[in-house]
CSV table of C-alpha atoms in Angstrom, one decimal:
chain,number,residue,atom,x,y,z
A,153,UNK,CA,68.9,88.5,89.0
A,154,UNK,CA,72.3,89.1,90.4
A,155,UNK,CA,75.6,87.8,89.5
A,156,UNK,CA,77.3,86.3,92.1
A,157,UNK,CA,80.8,85.2,92.5
A,158,UNK,CA,80.6,81.7,93.9
A,159,UNK,CA,84.1,80.5,93.4
A,160,UNK,CA,87.9,82.2,91.8
A,161,UNK,CA,91.0,80.3,90.2
A,162,UNK,CA,94.1,82.3,88.6
A,163,UNK,CA,97.5,80.5,87.7
A,164,UNK,CA,100.4,82.6,86.7
A,165,UNK,CA,103.8,80.9,84.5
A,166,UNK,CA,105.9,79.3,87.0
A,167,UNK,CA,109.4,81.3,85.6
A,168,UNK,CA,109.0,84.4,87.3
A,169,UNK,CA,111.5,87.7,85.8
A,170,UNK,CA,112.8,90.1,88.0
A,171,UNK,CA,114.5,94.0,87.4
A,172,UNK,CA,117.8,92.8,87.3
A,173,UNK,CA,117.4,90.2,84.7
A,174,UNK,CA,115.2,92.9,82.7
A,175,UNK,CA,118.2,95.4,82.9
A,176,UNK,CA,120.6,92.6,82.0
A,177,UNK,CA,118.5,93.4,78.6
A,178,UNK,CA,118.3,97.2,78.2
A,179,UNK,CA,119.7,100.0,80.0
A,180,UNK,CA,117.4,99.9,83.3
A,181,UNK,CA,117.6,99.4,86.7
A,182,UNK,CA,115.9,97.9,89.7
A,183,UNK,CA,115.7,100.9,91.5
A,184,UNK,CA,114.2,102.9,88.1
A,185,UNK,CA,111.6,100.4,87.7
A,186,UNK,CA,109.8,100.5,91.0
A,187,UNK,CA,110.4,104.1,91.6
A,188,UNK,CA,108.0,104.7,88.5
A,189,UNK,CA,105.9,101.2,88.2
A,190,UNK,CA,106.1,99.5,91.6
A,191,UNK,CA,106.6,96.5,89.7
A,192,UNK,CA,109.7,94.4,91.2
A,193,UNK,CA,109.0,90.8,89.2
A,194,UNK,CA,106.4,89.4,86.2
A,195,UNK,CA,105.6,85.7,85.2
A,196,UNK,CA,106.4,85.2,82.0
A,197,UNK,CA,105.6,81.9,79.9
A,198,UNK,CA,108.0,79.7,79.1
A,199,UNK,CA,105.5,76.5,77.8
A,200,UNK,CA,102.0,77.8,78.2
A,201,UNK,CA,100.1,79.6,76.3
A,202,UNK,CA,96.9,81.6,76.7
A,203,UNK,CA,94.8,78.9,76.2
A,204,UNK,CA,96.5,76.4,78.7
A,205,UNK,CA,96.5,79.1,80.8
A,206,UNK,CA,93.0,79.3,81.2
A,207,UNK,CA,92.3,76.3,81.6
A,208,UNK,CA,94.1,75.5,84.4
A,209,UNK,CA,92.6,78.5,86.4
A,210,UNK,CA,89.0,77.7,85.2
A,211,UNK,CA,89.7,74.5,86.4
A,212,UNK,CA,90.4,76.3,89.9
A,213,UNK,CA,87.3,78.1,89.8
A,214,UNK,CA,85.2,75.2,89.2
A,215,UNK,CA,86.4,73.4,91.9
A,216,UNK,CA,86.7,76.4,94.1
A,217,UNK,CA,82.7,77.2,93.5
A,218,UNK,CA,81.7,73.6,94.4
A,219,UNK,CA,79.8,73.1,91.1
A,220,UNK,CA,80.1,70.8,87.9
A,221,UNK,CA,81.4,71.5,84.4
A,222,UNK,CA,78.1,70.4,83.1
A,223,UNK,CA,76.5,73.0,85.8
A,224,UNK,CA,77.9,76.1,83.3
A,225,UNK,CA,75.8,77.8,80.6
A,226,UNK,CA,78.6,80.3,79.5
A,227,UNK,CA,82.3,80.8,79.3
A,228,UNK,CA,83.4,83.9,78.3
A,229,UNK,CA,87.2,84.4,77.9
A,230,UNK,CA,88.7,87.6,77.1
A,231,UNK,CA,92.4,88.3,75.6
A,232,UNK,CA,94.3,90.1,73.5
A,233,UNK,CA,97.0,87.6,73.2
A,234,UNK,CA,95.9,84.5,72.6
A,235,UNK,CA,98.4,82.4,69.9
A,236,UNK,CA,95.3,81.5,67.5
A,237,UNK,CA,92.3,83.2,65.9
A,238,UNK,CA,90.7,80.1,65.5
A,239,UNK,CA,89.1,78.3,67.4
A,240,UNK,CA,88.4,80.8,70.2
A,241,UNK,CA,89.7,80.0,73.6
A,242,UNK,CA,86.5,79.8,75.5
A,243,UNK,CA,85.6,77.0,72.9
A,244,UNK,CA,89.0,75.5,74.4
A,245,UNK,CA,88.1,75.9,78.1
A,246,UNK,CA,84.7,74.1,76.9
A,247,UNK,CA,86.6,72.0,75.3
A,248,UNK,CA,89.3,70.8,78.3
A,249,UNK,CA,86.2,71.0,80.9
A,250,UNK,CA,83.7,68.8,79.2
A,251,UNK,CA,81.2,71.8,79.7
A,252,UNK,CA,79.1,70.2,77.0
A,253,UNK,CA,75.7,72.9,78.1
A,254,UNK,CA,78.3,75.9,77.5
A,255,UNK,CA,77.8,78.2,75.2
A,256,UNK,CA,81.4,79.5,74.8
A,257,UNK,CA,83.0,83.3,72.9
A,258,UNK,CA,86.0,85.4,73.4
A,259,UNK,CA,85.7,89.2,73.3
A,260,UNK,CA,88.6,91.9,73.6
A,261,UNK,CA,88.3,94.8,75.8
A,262,UNK,CA,92.3,94.7,76.5
A,263,UNK,CA,92.5,95.5,80.2
A,264,UNK,CA,88.7,96.1,80.6
A,265,UNK,CA,87.8,92.4,79.5
A,266,UNK,CA,86.9,90.9,83.1
A,267,UNK,CA,84.7,93.4,83.6
A,268,UNK,CA,82.9,93.5,80.3
A,269,UNK,CA,82.5,89.6,80.5
A,270,UNK,CA,81.3,89.9,84.0
A,271,UNK,CA,78.5,92.7,82.7
A,272,UNK,CA,78.2,90.8,79.7
A,273,UNK,CA,77.2,86.8,81.3
A,274,UNK,CA,75.3,89.6,84.5
A,275,UNK,CA,73.2,90.4,81.8
A,276,UNK,CA,72.4,87.2,80.6
A,277,UNK,CA,71.8,86.2,84.3
A,278,UNK,CA,69.1,88.9,84.9
A,279,UNK,CA,67.5,88.5,81.1
A,280,UNK,CA,66.6,84.8,82.6
A,281,UNK,CA,68.5,82.8,80.0
A,282,UNK,CA,71.5,81.9,81.8
A,283,UNK,CA,72.2,80.3,85.7
A,284,UNK,CA,75.9,79.2,86.1
A,285,UNK,CA,78.6,81.6,83.9
A,286,UNK,CA,82.5,81.0,83.6
A,287,UNK,CA,84.4,84.2,83.0
A,288,UNK,CA,88.3,84.3,82.0
A,289,UNK,CA,90.9,86.8,81.5
A,290,UNK,CA,94.6,85.1,80.2
A,291,UNK,CA,97.0,87.2,78.8
A,292,UNK,CA,100.5,85.3,77.1
A,293,UNK,CA,101.6,89.5,77.0
A,294,UNK,CA,105.1,88.6,76.4
A,295,UNK,CA,104.2,87.2,72.9
A,296,UNK,CA,103.5,90.7,71.9
A,297,UNK,CA,106.1,92.7,73.7
A,298,UNK,CA,109.9,94.1,72.1
A,299,UNK,CA,112.3,93.2,74.9
A,300,UNK,CA,115.0,96.0,73.9
A,301,UNK,CA,111.7,98.8,74.3
A,302,UNK,CA,112.4,100.0,78.0
A,303,UNK,CA,109.1,101.6,78.2
A,304,UNK,CA,107.6,98.5,77.7
A,305,UNK,CA,109.1,95.2,78.7
A,306,UNK,CA,109.3,96.2,82.0
A,307,UNK,CA,105.4,96.4,83.0
A,308,UNK,CA,104.0,93.5,81.3
A,309,UNK,CA,103.3,89.5,82.7
A,310,UNK,CA,101.4,86.8,81.3
A,311,UNK,CA,99.2,84.7,83.7
A,312,UNK,CA,95.4,84.0,83.6
A,313,UNK,CA,91.7,84.7,86.1
A,314,UNK,CA,88.4,83.0,86.0
A,315,UNK,CA,85.4,83.3,88.2
A,316,UNK,CA,82.4,81.3,88.2
A,317,UNK,CA,79.2,83.4,88.0
A,318,UNK,CA,76.1,82.6,89.3
A,319,UNK,CA,72.7,84.1,89.5
A,320,UNK,CA,71.1,85.0,92.5
A,321,UNK,CA,67.4,86.1,93.1
A,322,UNK,CA,67.7,88.3,96.3
A,323,UNK,CA,64.1,88.7,96.3
A,324,UNK,CA,65.1,93.1,96.6
A,325,UNK,CA,66.1,95.5,93.6
A,326,UNK,CA,67.8,92.7,91.0
A,327,UNK,CA,69.7,95.7,89.7
A,328,UNK,CA,72.7,95.2,88.1
A,329,UNK,CA,75.1,98.1,88.7
A,330,UNK,CA,77.2,97.8,86.2
A,331,UNK,CA,79.1,100.4,83.6
A,332,UNK,CA,81.5,100.6,80.5
A,333,UNK,CA,82.7,103.3,78.5
A,334,UNK,CA,85.0,103.7,75.6
A,335,UNK,CA,86.9,106.7,73.4
A,336,UNK,CA,88.0,105.2,70.2
A,337,UNK,CA,89.2,108.4,69.5
A,338,UNK,CA,91.8,107.9,71.8
A,339,UNK,CA,92.9,104.3,70.8
A,340,UNK,CA,96.2,105.9,69.6
A,341,UNK,CA,97.0,105.9,73.1
A,342,UNK,CA,98.0,102.5,72.8
A,343,UNK,CA,97.8,99.7,70.3
A,344,UNK,CA,99.3,96.5,68.8
A,345,UNK,CA,99.0,94.7,65.2
A,346,UNK,CA,98.4,91.0,64.5
A,347,UNK,CA,97.4,89.3,61.0
A,348,UNK,CA,98.9,89.5,57.8
A,349,UNK,CA,99.5,92.1,55.2
A,350,UNK,CA,97.7,92.5,51.8
A,351,UNK,CA,100.7,90.5,50.6
A,352,UNK,CA,99.2,87.6,53.0
A,353,UNK,CA,103.0,87.9,54.8
A,354,UNK,CA,102.5,87.4,58.5
A,355,UNK,CA,103.0,90.6,60.6
A,356,UNK,CA,103.2,91.9,64.2
A,357,UNK,CA,103.9,94.9,65.7
A,358,UNK,CA,105.0,95.0,69.2
A,359,UNK,CA,102.8,96.7,71.9
A,360,UNK,CA,103.2,100.6,72.0
A,361,UNK,CA,102.0,102.7,74.2
A,362,UNK,CA,102.2,106.9,75.6
A,363,UNK,CA,102.4,106.3,79.4
A,364,UNK,CA,101.8,109.7,79.9
A,365,UNK,CA,98.3,109.7,78.3
A,366,UNK,CA,97.6,106.4,79.6
A,367,UNK,CA,98.0,107.8,83.2
A,368,UNK,CA,96.5,110.4,82.5
A,369,UNK,CA,93.4,109.0,80.9
A,370,UNK,CA,93.9,106.7,84.1
A,371,UNK,CA,94.1,108.7,87.2
A,372,UNK,CA,90.4,111.1,85.1
A,373,UNK,CA,88.2,108.9,84.0
A,374,UNK,CA,88.8,105.6,86.6
A,375,UNK,CA,87.5,107.8,89.9
A,376,UNK,CA,85.0,109.5,87.5
A,377,UNK,CA,83.6,106.1,87.1
A,378,UNK,CA,83.9,104.6,90.4
A,379,UNK,CA,81.7,107.7,91.4
A,380,UNK,CA,79.3,106.7,88.8
A,381,UNK,CA,79.0,103.5,90.2
A,382,UNK,CA,78.0,104.7,93.9
A,383,UNK,CA,75.8,107.3,92.9
A,384,UNK,CA,74.0,104.2,91.5
A,385,UNK,CA,74.5,101.8,94.1
A,386,UNK,CA,73.5,104.1,96.2
A,387,UNK,CA,77.0,103.9,98.3
A,388,UNK,CA,79.3,106.2,99.4
A,389,UNK,CA,83.4,105.3,99.0
A,390,UNK,CA,83.4,105.2,102.6
A,391,UNK,CA,80.8,102.3,102.4
A,392,UNK,CA,83.5,100.5,100.2
A,393,UNK,CA,85.4,97.7,101.8
A,394,UNK,CA,87.8,97.2,98.9
A,395,UNK,CA,88.0,99.1,95.5
A,396,UNK,CA,89.4,96.1,93.2
A,397,UNK,CA,91.3,97.7,90.4
A,398,UNK,CA,93.3,97.1,87.7
A,399,UNK,CA,96.5,96.9,88.4
A,400,UNK,CA,98.8,98.5,85.5
A,401,UNK,CA,101.4,100.6,87.3
A,402,UNK,CA,101.6,101.2,91.3
A,403,UNK,CA,101.5,105.0,90.7
A,404,UNK,CA,98.4,105.1,88.7
A,405,UNK,CA,96.9,103.4,92.0
A,406,UNK,CA,97.8,105.7,94.2
A,407,UNK,CA,96.7,108.5,92.4
A,408,UNK,CA,93.2,106.9,92.7
A,409,UNK,CA,93.1,106.2,95.8
A,410,UNK,CA,94.8,110.3,96.5
A,411,UNK,CA,91.8,111.3,93.8
A,412,UNK,CA,89.0,109.3,95.9
A,413,UNK,CA,90.2,110.2,99.5
A,414,UNK,CA,90.5,107.0,100.6
A,415,UNK,CA,93.5,104.9,102.3
A,416,UNK,CA,95.9,102.7,100.4
A,417,UNK,CA,94.7,99.5,102.1
A,418,UNK,CA,91.0,99.4,100.4
A,419,UNK,CA,93.2,99.1,97.4
A,420,UNK,CA,94.7,96.2,97.0
A,421,UNK,CA,97.6,95.0,95.0
A,422,UNK,CA,99.6,93.1,93.7
A,423,UNK,CA,101.8,94.4,90.7
A,424,UNK,CA,104.5,94.5,92.5
A,425,UNK,CA,105.0,90.9,91.9
A,426,UNK,CA,102.7,89.8,88.9
A,427,UNK,CA,103.1,93.1,86.7
A,428,UNK,CA,99.7,94.7,84.6
A,429,UNK,CA,98.5,91.3,82.8
A,430,UNK,CA,95.8,93.2,80.9
A,431,UNK,CA,92.1,91.1,81.2
A,432,UNK,CA,94.0,89.0,84.1
A,433,UNK,CA,95.0,91.2,86.6
A,434,UNK,CA,91.4,91.7,88.3
A,435,UNK,CA,90.2,88.1,88.5
A,436,UNK,CA,93.9,87.2,89.7
A,437,UNK,CA,94.0,89.6,92.2
A,438,UNK,CA,90.3,88.4,93.6
A,439,UNK,CA,91.4,84.3,93.5
A,440,UNK,CA,94.1,85.8,95.6
A,441,UNK,CA,92.2,87.7,98.3
A,442,UNK,CA,89.6,85.2,98.1
A,443,UNK,CA,92.2,82.2,99.1
A,444,UNK,CA,93.3,84.4,101.8
A,445,UNK,CA,90.4,84.4,103.8
A,446,UNK,CA,90.5,88.7,102.9
A,447,UNK,CA,87.1,89.0,101.3
A,448,UNK,CA,84.4,88.5,104.0
A,449,UNK,CA,80.2,87.6,103.1
A,450,UNK,CA,78.6,91.0,102.6
A,451,UNK,CA,81.0,92.9,102.2
A,452,UNK,CA,80.8,95.6,99.2
A,453,UNK,CA,83.2,96.0,96.9
A,454,UNK,CA,83.5,97.8,93.5
A,455,UNK,CA,85.7,96.5,90.6
A,456,UNK,CA,86.9,98.8,88.4
A,457,UNK,CA,89.6,98.8,85.1
A,458,UNK,CA,90.7,100.6,82.0
A,459,UNK,CA,92.8,99.4,78.6
A,460,UNK,CA,93.5,99.7,75.3
A,461,UNK,CA,90.6,100.7,72.8
A,462,UNK,CA,90.3,103.4,74.7
A,463,UNK,CA,87.9,101.5,77.0
A,464,UNK,CA,87.0,101.7,81.1
A,465,UNK,CA,84.6,100.7,83.5
A,466,UNK,CA,83.2,98.8,86.5
A,467,UNK,CA,81.0,97.0,88.6
A,468,UNK,CA,79.3,97.3,92.7
A,469,UNK,CA,79.1,93.3,94.2
A,470,UNK,CA,78.4,92.3,97.5
A,471,UNK,CA,80.4,89.2,98.4
């Protein structure tokens, strides 16, 4: 069985913070930020939470897929920034949707989370355990950002994206083409601690990132994992219609396109408007492309991401 995307949905908070507003908080400018990241604006949650945004995106994906909540067998949510540990976000989504038959759980693979959720759901389908899954990436990263730290506050935004996956028997080779990797020895390049100390005092360290190390990691490993996926699929880079990548930084995306010897038009971007939304980046971009009619039946896509852990991976699919 293959996992086909049958519907998509997304949600972005109403408040938009542009670079000029950030320049009132830290020593920076619109030109400085755009030159280094390509980011112009980002959405920041005020009343919304990781849970509420996930619910909004989920409802839109279910509607777009033309299914009912009773059809959902599994809900997987990827997040690193939920305001609560228990109950998990996926169970909150299940309750809000009334998806009474769905097993539900959260996972943490940072910006690779949506890809990880896809592989987990696709594996369940291949085993014949489920037929329909709802996978969601939701982040309220503004809760974890030090708004006086220029190196991080300019990068991140809030939002959620979702996709409905359905098992499909093509009658051919139904091999799932998806790969995941991790390297915990380099995890200190991107960190954030949340919890309680030994004296039970709550603590929260802000997101800290070694930007240069993450850049080198991304431009090296993402082309390698794309090539790995292409070899598994029997495709060439020229065969692919779109490379749907994690939206971390425009310079990273441009560097990957150059290393793949592909035109940048094959690498859709929304990082300019939304910033880095971690595990929500890819599903938000997919939903935008879907609703704009840019994804046509039979199109060949490679979806790839990278993030904290360090983690990276991707999958091949035909729309």
